[in-house]
Coordinates of C-alpha atoms in Angstrom, one line a residue:
M1 CA 0.0 0.0 0.0
V2 CA 1.4 3.4 -1.0
Q3 CA 2.1 5.7 1.9
R4 CA 5.4 7.6 1.4
V5 CA 5.6 9.8 -1.7
A6 CA 8.6 11.6 -3.1
I7 CA 7.9 14.9 -5.0
I8 CA 10.7 16.3 -7.1
G9 CA 10.4 20.1 -7.4
A10 CA 8.7 22.8 -5.3
G11 CA 7.2 24.9 -8.1
S12 CA 3.4 25.2 -8.7
S13 CA 3.0 21.5 -9.5
G14 CA 5.1 20.4 -6.5
L15 CA 3.0 22.5 -4.1
A16 CA -0.2 21.2 -5.5
S17 CA 1.2 17.7 -5.2
I18 CA 2.1 18.1 -1.6
K19 CA -1.4 19.3 -0.8
C20 CA -3.1 16.5 -2.8
C21 CA -1.0 13.9 -0.9
L22 CA -2.1 15.4 2.4
D23 CA -5.7 15.4 1.2
E24 CA -5.5 11.6 0.6
G25 CA -3.7 10.8 3.8
L26 CA -0.3 10.2 2.2
E27 CA 3.1 11.2 3.6
P28 CA 4.9 13.5 1.1
T29 CA 8.5 14.6 1.0
C30 CA 9.4 17.3 -1.5
F31 CA 12.9 17.8 -2.8
E32 CA 13.7 21.2 -4.1
Q33 CA 17.2 21.9 -5.4
S34 CA 17.1 25.8 -4.7
H35 CA 16.6 27.5 -1.4
D36 CA 12.9 28.5 -2.0
I37 CA 9.6 27.7 -3.6
G38 CA 8.3 29.0 -6.9
G39 CA 10.3 27.1 -9.5
L40 CA 10.4 28.8 -12.8
W41 CA 8.4 31.8 -11.5
R42 CA 11.0 32.8 -8.8
F43 CA 13.1 35.4 -10.7
T44 CA 16.9 35.1 -10.2
E45 CA 19.7 37.0 -11.9
V46 CA 22.0 34.0 -12.4
G47 CA 22.4 30.3 -11.8
R48 CA 19.2 28.6 -13.0
I49 CA 16.4 28.8 -15.5
S50 CA 13.8 31.4 -14.5
V51 CA 11.5 34.0 -16.0
Y52 CA 12.9 37.4 -17.0
R53 CA 12.4 40.5 -14.9
S54 CA 9.5 42.0 -16.8
V55 CA 7.5 38.9 -17.5
I56 CA 3.7 39.1 -17.1
T57 CA 1.4 36.0 -17.0
N58 CA -0.5 35.1 -20.2
T59 CA -3.3 33.5 -18.1
S60 CA -5.6 35.5 -15.9
K61 CA -5.7 35.0 -12.2
E62 CA -9.3 33.3 -12.2
M63 CA -8.2 30.8 -14.8
M64 CA -4.9 29.9 -13.3
C65 CA -5.6 29.7 -9.5
F66 CA -5.5 26.6 -7.4
S67 CA -9.0 25.1 -7.4
D68 CA -9.7 25.7 -3.7
F69 CA -7.7 28.9 -3.3
P70 CA -8.7 31.7 -5.5
F71 CA -6.3 34.8 -5.8
P72 CA -7.1 37.8 -3.6
E73 CA -9.6 40.1 -5.2
D74 CA -7.2 43.1 -5.2
F75 CA -4.5 41.1 -7.2
P76 CA -4.3 42.3 -10.9
N77 CA -5.9 39.9 -13.5
Y78 CA -2.4 39.4 -15.2
M79 CA 0.5 39.7 -12.9
N80 CA 4.3 39.8 -12.7
H81 CA 6.5 37.1 -11.2
S82 CA 6.7 38.7 -7.8
R83 CA 2.9 38.8 -7.3
L84 CA 2.6 35.2 -8.5
L85 CA 5.3 34.0 -6.1
E86 CA 3.4 35.9 -3.3
Y87 CA 0.4 33.9 -4.2
F88 CA 2.4 30.7 -4.0
R89 CA 3.6 31.7 -0.5
M90 CA 0.1 32.4 0.7
Y91 CA -1.1 28.9 -0.6
A92 CA 1.9 27.2 1.0
E93 CA 1.3 28.9 4.3
H94 CA -2.5 28.5 4.3
F95 CA -2.2 24.7 3.9
S96 CA 1.0 24.2 5.9
L97 CA 3.1 22.8 3.0
L98 CA 6.6 24.2 3.8
R99 CA 7.2 21.6 6.5
Y100 CA 7.2 18.9 3.9
I101 CA 9.8 20.5 1.7
R102 CA 13.6 19.7 1.9
F103 CA 15.4 22.7 0.4
K104 CA 18.8 22.7 -1.3
T105 CA 18.4 19.1 -2.0
T106 CA 19.2 17.6 -5.4
V107 CA 17.7 14.3 -6.6
H108 CA 20.4 12.2 -8.2
S109 CA 18.6 9.2 -9.0
V110 CA 15.2 7.4 -9.0
R111 CA 15.4 3.7 -9.5
K112 CA 13.0 0.8 -9.3
R113 CA 13.7 -1.5 -6.3
P114 CA 14.4 -5.2 -7.1
D115 CA 10.9 -6.1 -5.9
F116 CA 9.2 -3.4 -7.8
S117 CA 6.8 -5.7 -9.6
T118 CA 5.2 -6.6 -6.3
T119 CA 5.7 -3.5 -4.2
G120 CA 6.0 -0.7 -6.7
Q121 CA 8.6 1.0 -4.5
W122 CA 11.5 3.3 -5.6
D123 CA 15.0 4.0 -4.4
V124 CA 15.6 7.7 -4.3
V125 CA 19.1 9.1 -3.8
T126 CA 19.5 12.7 -2.9
E127 CA 22.3 15.1 -1.8
T128 CA 22.0 17.9 0.7
D129 CA 25.0 20.1 1.5
G130 CA 27.4 17.5 0.0
T131 CA 25.9 14.6 1.9
A132 CA 24.2 11.8 -0.1
E133 CA 21.3 10.0 1.3
S134 CA 19.2 7.1 0.0
A135 CA 15.5 6.4 1.0
I136 CA 12.7 4.1 -0.1
F137 CA 9.4 5.6 -1.4
D138 CA 6.2 4.0 -2.3
A139 CA 5.5 6.4 -5.1
V140 CA 7.2 9.3 -6.9
M141 CA 5.7 12.5 -8.5
V142 CA 8.0 14.3 -11.0
C143 CA 7.2 18.0 -10.9
S144 CA 10.3 19.5 -12.5
G145 CA 8.4 20.7 -15.5
H146 CA 9.3 20.9 -19.1
Y147 CA 11.7 24.0 -19.0
A148 CA 14.7 21.8 -18.1
E149 CA 17.1 22.3 -20.9
P150 CA 17.3 25.2 -23.3
H151 CA 16.9 24.2 -27.0
L152 CA 19.7 25.8 -28.9
P153 CA 19.6 24.7 -32.5
L154 CA 23.0 26.0 -33.7
D155 CA 23.2 23.4 -36.5
S156 CA 20.2 25.0 -38.2
F157 CA 22.0 28.4 -38.5
P158 CA 25.2 27.9 -40.6
G159 CA 27.9 30.3 -39.6
I160 CA 26.7 31.2 -36.1
E161 CA 29.5 29.2 -34.4
N162 CA 32.4 29.6 -36.6
R163 CA 31.9 32.9 -38.5
F164 CA 29.7 35.2 -36.6
R165 CA 31.8 37.5 -34.4
G166 CA 28.9 38.9 -32.3
Q167 CA 27.3 37.4 -29.2
Y168 CA 24.6 34.8 -29.1
L169 CA 22.5 33.5 -26.2
H170 CA 19.4 31.6 -25.3
S171 CA 16.4 33.4 -24.0
W172 CA 16.8 31.7 -20.7
E173 CA 19.9 33.8 -20.1
Y174 CA 17.9 37.1 -20.8
K175 CA 16.9 38.9 -17.6
D176 CA 16.4 42.5 -18.7
S177 CA 17.2 44.9 -21.6
A178 CA 20.0 46.8 -19.7
S179 CA 22.9 45.0 -21.4
F180 CA 21.5 45.5 -24.9
Q181 CA 21.6 49.3 -24.8
G182 CA 22.6 50.7 -28.2
K183 CA 23.1 47.3 -29.8
R184 CA 21.6 45.9 -33.0
V185 CA 19.7 42.8 -32.0
L186 CA 18.2 39.8 -33.8
V187 CA 15.7 37.7 -32.0
L188 CA 15.2 34.2 -33.5
G189 CA 11.8 32.7 -32.8
V190 CA 8.3 34.3 -32.4
G191 CA 6.9 32.5 -29.5
N192 CA 5.7 34.3 -26.3
S193 CA 9.2 34.8 -25.1
G194 CA 10.6 35.9 -28.5
G195 CA 7.8 38.5 -28.8
D196 CA 8.2 39.9 -25.3
I197 CA 12.0 40.1 -25.6
A198 CA 11.9 41.8 -29.0
V199 CA 9.4 44.4 -27.6
E200 CA 11.5 45.1 -24.5
I201 CA 14.9 45.4 -26.3
S202 CA 13.4 47.6 -28.9
R203 CA 13.1 50.4 -26.4
V204 CA 16.9 50.5 -25.9
A205 CA 18.5 49.0 -29.0
A206 CA 20.6 50.8 -31.6
Q207 CA 18.8 53.5 -33.6
A208 CA 18.1 53.3 -37.3
S209 CA 17.0 56.8 -38.6
N210 CA 16.4 57.8 -34.9
I211 CA 14.2 54.8 -34.3
F212 CA 15.1 52.0 -31.9
Q213 CA 15.0 48.8 -33.9
V214 CA 15.1 45.1 -33.3
F215 CA 14.8 42.3 -35.9
L216 CA 12.5 39.5 -35.2
S217 CA 13.0 36.4 -37.3
T218 CA 10.2 33.7 -37.7
R219 CA 10.3 30.5 -39.7
S220 CA 6.5 30.0 -40.0
G221 CA 4.8 33.1 -38.4
T222 CA 2.2 33.2 -35.7
W223 CA -1.2 34.7 -34.7
V224 CA -0.9 37.4 -32.0
I225 CA -3.7 38.0 -29.6
S226 CA -4.2 40.5 -26.8
R227 CA -4.7 39.8 -23.1
I228 CA -7.7 42.1 -23.3
S229 CA -11.0 41.0 -25.0
D230 CA -13.9 43.1 -26.2
H231 CA -15.1 45.5 -23.6
G232 CA -12.0 45.1 -21.5
F233 CA -12.4 41.8 -19.8
P234 CA -9.6 39.2 -19.7
L235 CA -9.6 37.3 -22.9
D236 CA -9.2 33.8 -21.5
M237 CA -12.3 34.5 -19.2
M238 CA -14.4 35.3 -22.2
L239 CA -13.2 32.6 -24.5
T240 CA -12.7 29.6 -22.3
T241 CA -16.3 28.6 -21.7
R242 CA -18.3 25.4 -21.9
F243 CA -20.7 27.0 -24.2
N244 CA -17.9 27.9 -26.7
T245 CA -16.6 24.4 -26.4
C246 CA -20.0 23.0 -27.3
L247 CA -20.1 25.2 -30.3
E248 CA -16.6 24.0 -31.4
N249 CA -17.9 20.4 -31.1
F250 CA -21.1 21.2 -32.9
L251 CA -19.9 23.2 -35.8
P252 CA -17.7 21.8 -38.5
S253 CA -14.0 22.1 -37.7
A254 CA -13.3 23.9 -41.0
L255 CA -15.9 26.6 -40.0
M256 CA -14.6 27.0 -36.5
R257 CA -11.0 27.4 -37.8
W258 CA -12.3 30.1 -40.2
L259 CA -14.1 31.9 -37.5
R260 CA -11.1 31.9 -35.3
L261 CA -8.7 33.2 -38.0
K262 CA -11.2 35.9 -38.9
K263 CA -11.4 36.9 -35.2
F264 CA -7.6 37.0 -34.9
N265 CA -7.3 39.4 -37.9
T266 CA -9.9 41.8 -36.5
W267 CA -7.2 43.3 -34.3
F268 CA -4.8 43.8 -37.2
D269 CA -4.1 42.1 -40.6
H270 CA -1.4 39.6 -39.8
A271 CA -0.5 39.4 -43.6
N272 CA 0.4 43.1 -43.6
Y273 CA 2.6 42.7 -40.7
G274 CA 4.5 39.7 -42.0
L275 CA 3.2 37.4 -39.2
I276 CA 0.5 35.4 -40.9
P277 CA 1.4 31.7 -40.2
Q278 CA 2.1 29.4 -43.1
K279 CA -0.4 26.6 -43.6
S280 CA -0.1 24.1 -40.8
P281 CA -2.5 21.7 -39.0
N282 CA -1.4 23.3 -35.7
L283 CA -2.8 26.7 -34.9
S284 CA 0.1 28.8 -33.6
L285 CA -0.5 31.9 -31.5
I286 CA 1.1 34.1 -28.9
V287 CA -0.2 36.6 -26.3
N288 CA 1.4 40.1 -26.8
D289 CA -0.3 43.4 -26.2
E290 CA 2.5 45.6 -27.7
L291 CA 4.1 43.7 -30.6
P292 CA 1.8 45.0 -33.3
S293 CA 2.3 48.6 -32.1
C294 CA 6.1 48.1 -32.2
I295 CA 6.0 46.8 -35.7
L296 CA 3.7 49.6 -36.8
C297 CA 6.2 52.2 -35.3
G298 CA 9.1 50.4 -36.9
A299 CA 10.7 49.6 -33.6
V300 CA 10.4 45.8 -34.4
V301 CA 11.1 44.6 -38.0
V302 CA 9.8 41.1 -38.8
K303 CA 12.0 39.0 -41.0
P304 CA 11.9 35.5 -42.4
N305 CA 14.0 32.6 -41.3
V306 CA 17.8 33.1 -41.2
K307 CA 19.6 31.4 -44.0
E308 CA 23.2 31.9 -42.7
F309 CA 25.4 34.2 -40.6
T310 CA 28.5 36.0 -41.8
E311 CA 31.0 37.7 -39.6
S312 CA 28.7 40.6 -38.7
S313 CA 25.4 40.2 -40.6
A314 CA 22.5 37.9 -41.0
V315 CA 21.3 36.6 -44.4
F316 CA 17.7 35.7 -44.6
E317 CA 15.9 33.2 -46.7
D318 CA 14.4 35.9 -49.0
E319 CA 18.1 37.0 -49.7
T320 CA 17.8 40.3 -47.7
V321 CA 20.7 41.0 -45.5
E322 CA 20.9 42.9 -42.1
E323 CA 24.4 44.3 -41.4
N324 CA 26.2 44.9 -38.1
I325 CA 24.3 42.5 -35.9
D326 CA 25.7 42.7 -32.4
V327 CA 23.6 40.1 -30.6
V328 CA 21.5 37.1 -31.5
V329 CA 18.9 35.9 -29.0
F330 CA 17.7 32.3 -29.5
A331 CA 14.0 32.2 -28.4
T332 CA 13.8 28.7 -29.5
G333 CA 12.2 27.0 -26.6
Y334 CA 13.2 24.2 -24.2
N335 CA 13.6 20.4 -24.0
F336 CA 12.4 18.5 -21.1
S337 CA 14.5 15.8 -19.5
F338 CA 14.6 13.7 -16.3
P339 CA 18.3 12.7 -15.9
F340 CA 17.6 11.3 -12.4
L341 CA 15.3 8.5 -13.7
E342 CA 16.7 5.2 -14.5
E343 CA 17.4 4.7 -18.2
S344 CA 14.5 2.3 -18.9
V345 CA 12.0 4.7 -17.4
R346 CA 13.8 7.8 -18.8
N347 CA 13.4 6.4 -22.4
I348 CA 9.6 6.0 -22.0
C349 CA 9.3 9.7 -20.8
R350 CA 11.3 11.1 -23.8
S351 CA 7.9 11.9 -25.3
K352 CA 4.9 13.1 -23.4
Y353 CA 2.8 11.3 -25.9
A354 CA 4.3 8.1 -24.5
L355 CA 2.5 8.7 -21.2
Y356 CA -1.0 7.5 -20.4
K357 CA -3.0 10.8 -20.2
Y358 CA 0.3 12.5 -20.3
I359 CA 1.0 11.3 -16.7
F360 CA 1.7 7.7 -16.3
P361 CA 4.4 5.6 -18.1
P362 CA 2.3 2.6 -19.3
P363 CA 4.8 -0.3 -19.2
L364 CA 5.4 0.0 -15.4
E365 CA 4.2 -3.0 -13.5
K366 CA 2.8 -0.7 -10.8
P367 CA 1.4 2.8 -11.5
T368 CA 3.6 4.5 -8.8
L369 CA 5.3 7.1 -11.0
A370 CA 3.5 10.2 -12.2
V371 CA 5.0 12.9 -14.4
L372 CA 3.1 16.2 -13.8
G373 CA 2.9 19.4 -15.8
L374 CA 4.2 17.9 -19.0
I375 CA 1.3 19.3 -21.0
Q376 CA 0.6 22.2 -23.5
L377 CA -3.0 23.4 -23.0
T378 CA -5.0 26.3 -24.6
G379 CA -5.5 27.3 -21.0
S380 CA -3.6 27.2 -17.7
I381 CA -1.0 24.5 -17.3
M382 CA -1.0 25.2 -13.6
A383 CA -4.6 24.3 -13.2
G384 CA -4.1 21.2 -15.4
A385 CA -1.1 20.0 -13.3
E386 CA -3.1 20.4 -10.1
L387 CA -6.0 18.2 -11.4
Q388 CA -3.3 15.6 -12.6
A389 CA -2.0 15.6 -9.0
R390 CA -5.4 15.0 -7.6
W391 CA -5.9 12.0 -9.9
A392 CA -2.3 10.6 -9.4
T393 CA -2.6 10.5 -5.6
R394 CA -6.0 8.8 -5.8
V395 CA -4.4 6.2 -8.0
F396 CA -1.5 5.8 -5.7
K397 CA -4.1 5.4 -2.8
G398 CA -6.0 2.7 -4.8
L399 CA -9.1 4.8 -4.8
N400 CA -9.0 5.2 -8.7
Q401 CA -7.8 2.4 -10.9
L402 CA -6.1 2.5 -14.2
P403 CA -7.2 0.3 -17.1
P404 CA -5.2 -2.9 -17.9
A405 CA -1.6 -2.4 -19.3
N406 CA -2.8 -3.5 -22.8
R407 CA -5.4 -0.8 -22.9
L408 CA -2.9 1.8 -21.8
M409 CA -0.4 0.9 -24.5
A410 CA -3.1 0.8 -27.1
E411 CA -4.3 4.4 -26.3
V412 CA -0.7 5.7 -26.3
A413 CA 0.0 4.0 -29.6
K414 CA -3.2 5.5 -31.1
K415 CA -2.2 9.0 -30.2
Q416 CA 1.3 8.5 -31.6
Q417 CA -0.1 7.2 -34.8
H418 CA -2.4 10.2 -35.0
L419 CA 0.6 12.5 -34.7
I420 CA 2.4 10.7 -37.6
K421 CA -0.6 11.0 -39.8
Q422 CA -0.9 14.7 -39.1
G423 CA 2.8 15.3 -39.8
L424 CA 3.4 16.5 -36.2
S425 CA 5.5 13.7 -34.8
N426 CA 8.6 16.1 -34.7
K427 CA 6.5 19.2 -33.5
E428 CA 4.9 17.7 -30.4
N429 CA 6.1 20.5 -28.1
K430 CA 4.1 23.0 -30.2
I431 CA 0.9 21.1 -30.0
K432 CA -1.7 22.5 -27.6
M433 CA -4.6 20.5 -26.3
S434 CA -8.1 21.8 -25.6
Y435 CA -8.1 23.1 -22.1
I436 CA -11.7 22.2 -21.2
G437 CA -11.4 18.9 -23.1
Y438 CA -8.4 17.8 -21.2
M439 CA -9.6 19.0 -17.8
D440 CA -12.9 17.2 -18.2
E441 CA -11.1 14.1 -19.3
I442 CA -9.0 14.0 -16.2
A443 CA -11.8 15.2 -14.0
S444 CA -14.0 12.2 -15.2
C445 CA -11.1 9.9 -14.0
V446 CA -11.1 11.6 -10.6
G447 CA -14.9 11.7 -10.5
V448 CA -15.2 15.5 -10.2
K449 CA -16.5 16.5 -13.7
P450 CA -19.6 18.8 -13.3
N451 CA -22.8 17.1 -14.1
M452 CA -24.6 19.9 -16.0
L453 CA -28.1 18.3 -15.9
L454 CA -27.9 17.4 -12.2
L455 CA -26.4 20.9 -11.3
F456 CA -29.2 22.6 -13.3
L457 CA -31.9 20.7 -11.4
K458 CA -30.3 21.7 -8.1
D459 CA -28.9 25.1 -8.8
P460 CA -30.0 26.9 -12.0
K461 CA -28.1 30.1 -11.2
L462 CA -24.8 28.3 -10.7
T463 CA -25.4 26.3 -13.8
L464 CA -25.7 29.4 -16.0
E465 CA -22.3 30.6 -14.7
V466 CA -20.7 27.2 -15.1
F467 CA -21.9 26.8 -18.6
F468 CA -21.8 30.3 -20.1
G469 CA -19.1 31.8 -17.9
P470 CA -15.4 31.0 -17.7
C471 CA -14.4 27.4 -16.9
T472 CA -12.3 28.2 -13.9
P473 CA -10.6 25.5 -11.8
C474 CA -13.1 25.9 -9.0
Q475 CA -15.7 24.1 -11.2
Y476 CA -13.8 20.9 -10.4
R477 CA -14.4 21.3 -6.7
L478 CA -18.2 21.5 -6.8
A479 CA -18.8 17.7 -6.2
G480 CA -16.9 14.4 -5.8
P481 CA -13.7 13.7 -4.1
G482 CA -12.1 16.9 -2.7
K483 CA -15.3 18.9 -2.9
W484 CA -14.8 22.4 -1.5
V485 CA -17.6 24.2 0.3
G486 CA -16.5 27.5 -1.0
A487 CA -16.5 26.6 -4.7
R488 CA -20.0 27.8 -5.4
N489 CA -19.4 31.3 -4.0
A490 CA -15.9 31.4 -5.7
I491 CA -17.6 30.8 -9.1
L492 CA -20.5 33.3 -8.6
T493 CA -18.1 36.0 -7.5
Q494 CA -15.4 35.5 -10.2
W495 CA -16.4 38.6 -12.2
H496 CA -16.3 40.7 -9.1
R497 CA -12.7 39.6 -8.4
A498 CA -11.8 40.3 -12.1
L499 CA -13.3 43.8 -12.0
K500 CA -12.1 44.7 -8.5
P501 CA -8.5 45.7 -9.3
L502 CA -9.7 47.8 -12.3
R503 CA -12.2 49.9 -10.4
T504 CA -9.8 52.2 -8.7
R505 CA -11.8 55.3 -9.7
V506 CA -15.4 54.9 -8.7
I507 CA -18.0 56.0 -11.3
D508 CA -21.6 56.1 -10.1
D509 CA -23.4 54.3 -12.9
S510 CA -20.7 52.0 -14.2
S511 CA -21.5 48.9 -12.0
N512 CA -25.0 48.4 -13.2
H513 CA -24.2 49.2 -16.8
S514 CA -21.3 46.7 -16.9
S515 CA -23.3 44.0 -15.1
V516 CA -26.3 44.3 -17.5
F517 CA -24.1 44.5 -20.6
H518 CA -22.2 41.4 -19.5
W519 CA -25.3 39.2 -19.0
L520 CA -26.8 40.5 -22.2
T521 CA -23.6 39.5 -24.0
I522 CA -23.5 36.1 -22.3
L523 CA -27.2 35.2 -22.8
G524 CA -28.0 37.0 -26.1
L525 CA -26.2 34.6 -28.4
P526 CA -27.5 31.4 -26.9
T527 CA -31.1 32.8 -26.8
L528 CA -30.8 33.6 -30.6
L529 CA -29.4 30.1 -31.3
C530 CA -32.2 28.4 -29.3
A531 CA -34.8 30.4 -31.0
G532 CA -33.4 29.4 -34.4
L533 CA -33.3 25.7 -33.4
L534 CA -36.9 25.9 -32.3
I535 CA -38.0 27.5 -35.4
C536 CA -36.2 24.8 -37.5
K537 CA -37.4 21.9 -35.4
Y538 CA -41.1 22.7 -35.0
S539 CA -43.6 23.4 -37.8
P540 CA -45.4 26.8 -38.0
Q541 CA -48.7 25.0 -37.4
M542 CA -47.7 24.1 -33.9
W543 CA -47.2 27.7 -33.0
L544 CA -50.2 29.2 -35.0
P545 CA -52.8 26.4 -35.3
R546 CA -55.6 28.7 -36.5
V547 CA -53.7 30.2 -39.4
R548 CA -53.4 28.5 -42.8
L549 CA -49.8 29.1 -43.9
G550 CA -50.1 27.0 -47.1
A551 CA -46.9 27.4 -49.2
I552 CA -46.0 30.8 -47.9
P553 CA -42.2 30.8 -47.3
I554 CA -41.2 31.6 -43.8
C555 CA -39.1 34.5 -44.9
K556 CA -42.2 36.4 -46.0
M557 CA -43.9 36.1 -42.6
G558 CA -44.6 39.4 -40.9
F559 CA -42.6 38.8 -37.8
M560 CA -39.4 38.5 -39.8
K561 CA -39.4 42.2 -40.6
G562 CA -38.1 43.4 -37.3
G563 CA -35.7 40.4 -36.9
I564 CA -35.9 37.6 -34.4

């Protein structure tokens, strides 16, 4: 029976894992290599991978909170690393998690014990202050994330190593723009980090015709979206709803893709800005509020992929050349790795698609190893990792069962075959899964997926917010294992918490107007759709039994003149 659980890493996933273990009556021990919690989000100048100084979250606070611990109402909707770290500390202190963490402890190896096939136990070797220690654990939760090793594809850029005389670095080494003052900078890669870094350096880079200028090179382009939706609400709160997911499942995929792309282009025409993605089955997008403005002002210049480097210049695939490049920043992402796992297990974990539900290595005789946070979602990874931890600890405890090994292997093989057919087998790190789809899938395994029909019969008001409002993590605390008594109130007050930090200047009539407009926006479209479906489903005779309609087309009926 599983009792002692080793947790590797004290970032957001590690903290959630400690709490989930405690919720299930397990005994967690968390090993953290550094001196503090926070993982990637704890900013540091040197030494380890962390966020850069100016980073702002791409996910709003309501969508990324721990499911039973919402952010304080006065916290901004999108926040910098220091505010997020403050939230982590509040969470750890509220649930008394720090006592279970061993800081400045490095995990050197995690190996199956000789009797693993019957016990499922692991030998874990750690080192603290130069002293090695070995201990036996019944289960292991790997929470070290997928930002373990910088991906630096020097081979793809001829001349960068042996001809180029300037400086090159990976984005993980970038902390702020101070050292780039007056330099001509080329940023390779237009992901979230690449866009942010290009915008920030453009304020201090070398001037061209009295304009600060940075070159941003992209191989395939990307869609750029803002954190702010129509009418000023956080974008993810407006888009990530169960109603929108139902529409996506109901409407043809080609139509949904066309609608999305049309929406993306309403902010600015991506073709005119040189950013429109090349045709790909994967929808690539980044969140950046300033990049289009910087391009419009000439502070950032978008270029195609680099063909080669000379001593001081970059030659692009369209044969254009930019001279006197001082610094090249590789914003080319990361590779995940788990060097502490024994080789047989490490080989399985080389691809997240080799893991059952992106968590459990299928070939293991006992499901006592869980890899958390190794996912790319259209929403919050933090919320997804917490739900993974809730399921993993229940599997360890024996409260939830995994299917037989052959079924696990079959499902993994099916997903890998699908990647090959789509031509994405070598681009798996760029593939994002549906946030609600994945969350509901794992929630079903745990037994906490909201039952909309049952919820409607019990609480219609809450059901409207759950279905038409943002799918926040608190929805997975309404019922089932781990039910939180405060979940209902947290959901019904989520818009209040979103608006609270904005309303720093009180205006008498703004509250009622915003509330009415919000509900009209949410309920207006479903009402029109329902009306259309009713008109299509039922014959006119049912509604007007005393009128002979004959062969009069419905479009000529009087009530159509003013619209439905």
